[in-house]
């Protein structure tokens, strides 16, 4: 029997696995903080701008680490949030995005080293929008990029200076960064913050083409989900 044209297709079954746990993320951020200080040769004129939404809490965590490593860096006056909603090139197709406030340190960004912070780097289009937004705010001397995860699939010539984890993925997989500040749902101990990959469940045809492929383990705290 034919399927009516207006019928919705069934959602694709997926399996999830944790790639980075809370402790993994903590170590990655500590390493990035040291790299930022080293590349800037100290804390002078350093500003961290987290890209809304998950880039901001990551920037705040990095700032706290920088202040602990070098008391010359003042987290409260050198950290901000950058909203890029109106600069996105997909705004016409996704008009329902809710803008977040842009918070710039009182000293501004002119003549300073700005480190953009985001959770996942993929196509590069988010960073392109962030650079456009910066042009309207001032003229920093240097702009660098720090991301927790770089998953590849670049569409623009953009590269991160500081990366927590390079994570090769297929285009069908989805990378989710879950943080306590933005994703408060309950998770297992040790996974209050985590990076998760959602991958389509292999079909019988896929299994036949790739025998012996290991199954993925479920995300802790999500009962009833199988690999």
PDB file of C-alpha atoms in Angstrom, residues 28-124:
ATOM      1  CA  UNK A  28      40.384  20.027  28.940  1.00  0.00           C
ATOM      2  CA  UNK A  29      39.435  23.480  30.261  1.00  0.00           C
ATOM      3  CA  UNK A  30      42.475  23.588  32.555  1.00  0.00           C
ATOM      4  CA  UNK A  31      44.751  22.771  29.621  1.00  0.00           C
ATOM      5  CA  UNK A  32      43.090  25.398  27.418  1.00  0.00           C
ATOM      6  CA  UNK A  33      43.493  28.012  30.172  1.00  0.00           C
ATOM      7  CA  UNK A  34      47.246  27.367  30.327  1.00  0.00           C
ATOM      8  CA  UNK A  35      47.471  27.507  26.523  1.00  0.00           C
ATOM      9  CA  UNK A  36      45.658  30.853  26.429  1.00  0.00           C
ATOM     10  CA  UNK A  37      48.041  32.388  28.952  1.00  0.00           C
ATOM     11  CA  UNK A  38      51.058  31.001  27.135  1.00  0.00           C
ATOM     12  CA  UNK A  39      49.961  32.225  23.701  1.00  0.00           C
ATOM     13  CA  UNK A  40      49.129  35.667  25.137  1.00  0.00           C
ATOM     14  CA  UNK A  41      52.366  35.742  27.172  1.00  0.00           C
ATOM     15  CA  UNK A  42      50.428  36.572  30.304  1.00  0.00           C
ATOM     16  CA  UNK A  43      47.024  38.007  31.225  1.00  0.00           C
ATOM     17  CA  UNK A  44      47.534  41.555  29.915  1.00  0.00           C
ATOM     18  CA  UNK A  45      44.685  42.946  27.769  1.00  0.00           C
ATOM     19  CA  UNK A  46      43.002  39.524  27.674  1.00  0.00           C
ATOM     20  CA  UNK A  47      39.212  39.252  27.226  1.00  0.00           C
ATOM     21  CA  UNK A  48      37.124  36.080  27.043  1.00  0.00           C
ATOM     22  CA  UNK A  49      33.825  36.295  25.145  1.00  0.00           C
ATOM     23  CA  UNK A  50      31.598  33.238  25.309  1.00  0.00           C
ATOM     24  CA  UNK A  51      29.239  32.740  22.378  1.00  0.00           C
ATOM     25  CA  UNK A  52      25.709  32.368  23.652  1.00  0.00           C
ATOM     26  CA  UNK A  53      24.440  29.939  24.750  1.00  0.00           C
ATOM     27  CA  UNK A  54      26.877  27.284  26.024  1.00  0.00           C
ATOM     28  CA  UNK A  55      30.000  29.222  25.159  1.00  0.00           C
ATOM     29  CA  UNK A  56      29.321  31.695  27.965  1.00  0.00           C
ATOM     30  CA  UNK A  57      29.469  29.279  30.939  1.00  0.00           C
ATOM     31  CA  UNK A  58      32.569  27.707  29.367  1.00  0.00           C
ATOM     32  CA  UNK A  59      34.144  31.178  29.148  1.00  0.00           C
ATOM     33  CA  UNK A  60      33.286  31.801  32.805  1.00  0.00           C
ATOM     34  CA  UNK A  61      34.920  28.525  33.825  1.00  0.00           C
ATOM     35  CA  UNK A  62      38.016  29.331  31.782  1.00  0.00           C
ATOM     36  CA  UNK A  63      38.171  32.796  33.341  1.00  0.00           C
ATOM     37  CA  UNK A  64      38.049  31.322  36.845  1.00  0.00           C
ATOM     38  CA  UNK A  65      40.951  29.033  35.970  1.00  0.00           C
ATOM     39  CA  UNK A  66      42.948  31.888  34.439  1.00  0.00           C
ATOM     40  CA  UNK A  67      42.469  33.962  37.591  1.00  0.00           C
ATOM     41  CA  UNK A  68      43.626  31.048  39.738  1.00  0.00           C
ATOM     42  CA  UNK A  69      46.703  30.443  37.576  1.00  0.00           C
ATOM     43  CA  UNK A  70      47.631  34.131  37.289  1.00  0.00           C
ATOM     44  CA  UNK A  71      46.080  36.621  39.769  1.00  0.00           C
ATOM     45  CA  UNK A  72      46.859  39.376  37.268  1.00  0.00           C
ATOM     46  CA  UNK A  73      43.805  38.268  35.313  1.00  0.00           C
ATOM     47  CA  UNK A  74      40.498  39.511  36.743  1.00  0.00           C
ATOM     48  CA  UNK A  75      37.673  37.232  35.684  1.00  0.00           C
ATOM     49  CA  UNK A  76      34.830  39.563  36.688  1.00  0.00           C
ATOM     50  CA  UNK A  77      36.068  42.432  34.507  1.00  0.00           C
ATOM     51  CA  UNK A  78      37.496  40.441  31.603  1.00  0.00           C
ATOM     52  CA  UNK A  79      34.680  38.027  30.694  1.00  0.00           C
ATOM     53  CA  UNK A  80      31.595  38.613  28.585  1.00  0.00           C
ATOM     54  CA  UNK A  81      28.938  37.057  26.395  1.00  0.00           C
ATOM     55  CA  UNK A  82      28.490  37.535  22.657  1.00  0.00           C
ATOM     56  CA  UNK A  83      25.098  37.003  21.051  1.00  0.00           C
ATOM     57  CA  UNK A  84      25.244  36.312  17.318  1.00  0.00           C
ATOM     58  CA  UNK A  85      21.553  35.723  16.585  1.00  0.00           C
ATOM     59  CA  UNK A  86      21.109  38.634  14.173  1.00  0.00           C
ATOM     60  CA  UNK A  87      24.374  37.844  12.369  1.00  0.00           C
ATOM     61  CA  UNK A  88      23.582  34.232  11.481  1.00  0.00           C
ATOM     62  CA  UNK A  89      23.225  33.320   7.802  1.00  0.00           C
ATOM     63  CA  UNK A  90      20.387  30.882   8.571  1.00  0.00           C
ATOM     64  CA  UNK A  91      18.170  33.377  10.402  1.00  0.00           C
ATOM     65  CA  UNK A  92      15.640  33.473   7.564  1.00  0.00           C
ATOM     66  CA  UNK A  93      15.199  29.701   7.742  1.00  0.00           C
ATOM     67  CA  UNK A  94      15.204  29.603  11.577  1.00  0.00           C
ATOM     68  CA  UNK A  95      13.527  32.842  12.709  1.00  0.00           C
ATOM     69  CA  UNK A  96      12.441  31.512  16.114  1.00  0.00           C
ATOM     70  CA  UNK A  97      15.839  31.870  17.782  1.00  0.00           C
ATOM     71  CA  UNK A  98      15.701  33.820  21.045  1.00  0.00           C
ATOM     72  CA  UNK A  99      18.436  36.485  21.300  1.00  0.00           C
ATOM     73  CA  UNK A 100      20.577  36.524  24.428  1.00  0.00           C
ATOM     74  CA  UNK A 101      22.142  39.676  25.884  1.00  0.00           C
ATOM     75  CA  UNK A 102      25.578  40.689  24.663  1.00  0.00           C
ATOM     76  CA  UNK A 103      27.740  41.518  27.700  1.00  0.00           C
ATOM     77  CA  UNK A 104      30.986  43.344  27.002  1.00  0.00           C
ATOM     78  CA  UNK A 105      33.495  44.277  29.756  1.00  0.00           C
ATOM     79  CA  UNK A 106      33.448  47.967  30.699  1.00  0.00           C
ATOM     80  CA  UNK A 107      36.929  48.463  29.232  1.00  0.00           C
ATOM     81  CA  UNK A 108      35.654  47.291  25.834  1.00  0.00           C
ATOM     82  CA  UNK A 109      37.601  45.227  23.322  1.00  0.00           C
ATOM     83  CA  UNK A 110      39.551  47.870  21.371  1.00  0.00           C
ATOM     84  CA  UNK A 111      43.254  47.041  21.294  1.00  0.00           C
ATOM     85  CA  UNK A 112      42.782  43.902  23.358  1.00  0.00           C
ATOM     86  CA  UNK A 113      43.217  40.168  22.758  1.00  0.00           C
ATOM     87  CA  UNK A 114      39.780  38.600  22.472  1.00  0.00           C
ATOM     88  CA  UNK A 115      39.344  34.854  22.885  1.00  0.00           C
ATOM     89  CA  UNK A 116      36.024  33.657  21.521  1.00  0.00           C
ATOM     90  CA  UNK A 117      34.778  30.598  23.423  1.00  0.00           C
ATOM     91  CA  UNK A 118      32.246  28.086  22.110  1.00  0.00           C
ATOM     92  CA  UNK A 119      31.221  24.517  22.850  1.00  0.00           C
ATOM     93  CA  UNK A 120      31.370  22.819  19.421  1.00  0.00           C
ATOM     94  CA  UNK A 121      33.115  23.867  16.215  1.00  0.00           C
ATOM     95  CA  UNK A 122      31.652  22.317  13.080  1.00  0.00           C
ATOM     96  CA  UNK A 123      30.921  24.220   9.859  1.00  0.00           C
ATOM     97  CA  UNK A 124      32.501  27.461  11.064  1.00  0.00           C
TER      98      UNK A 124
END
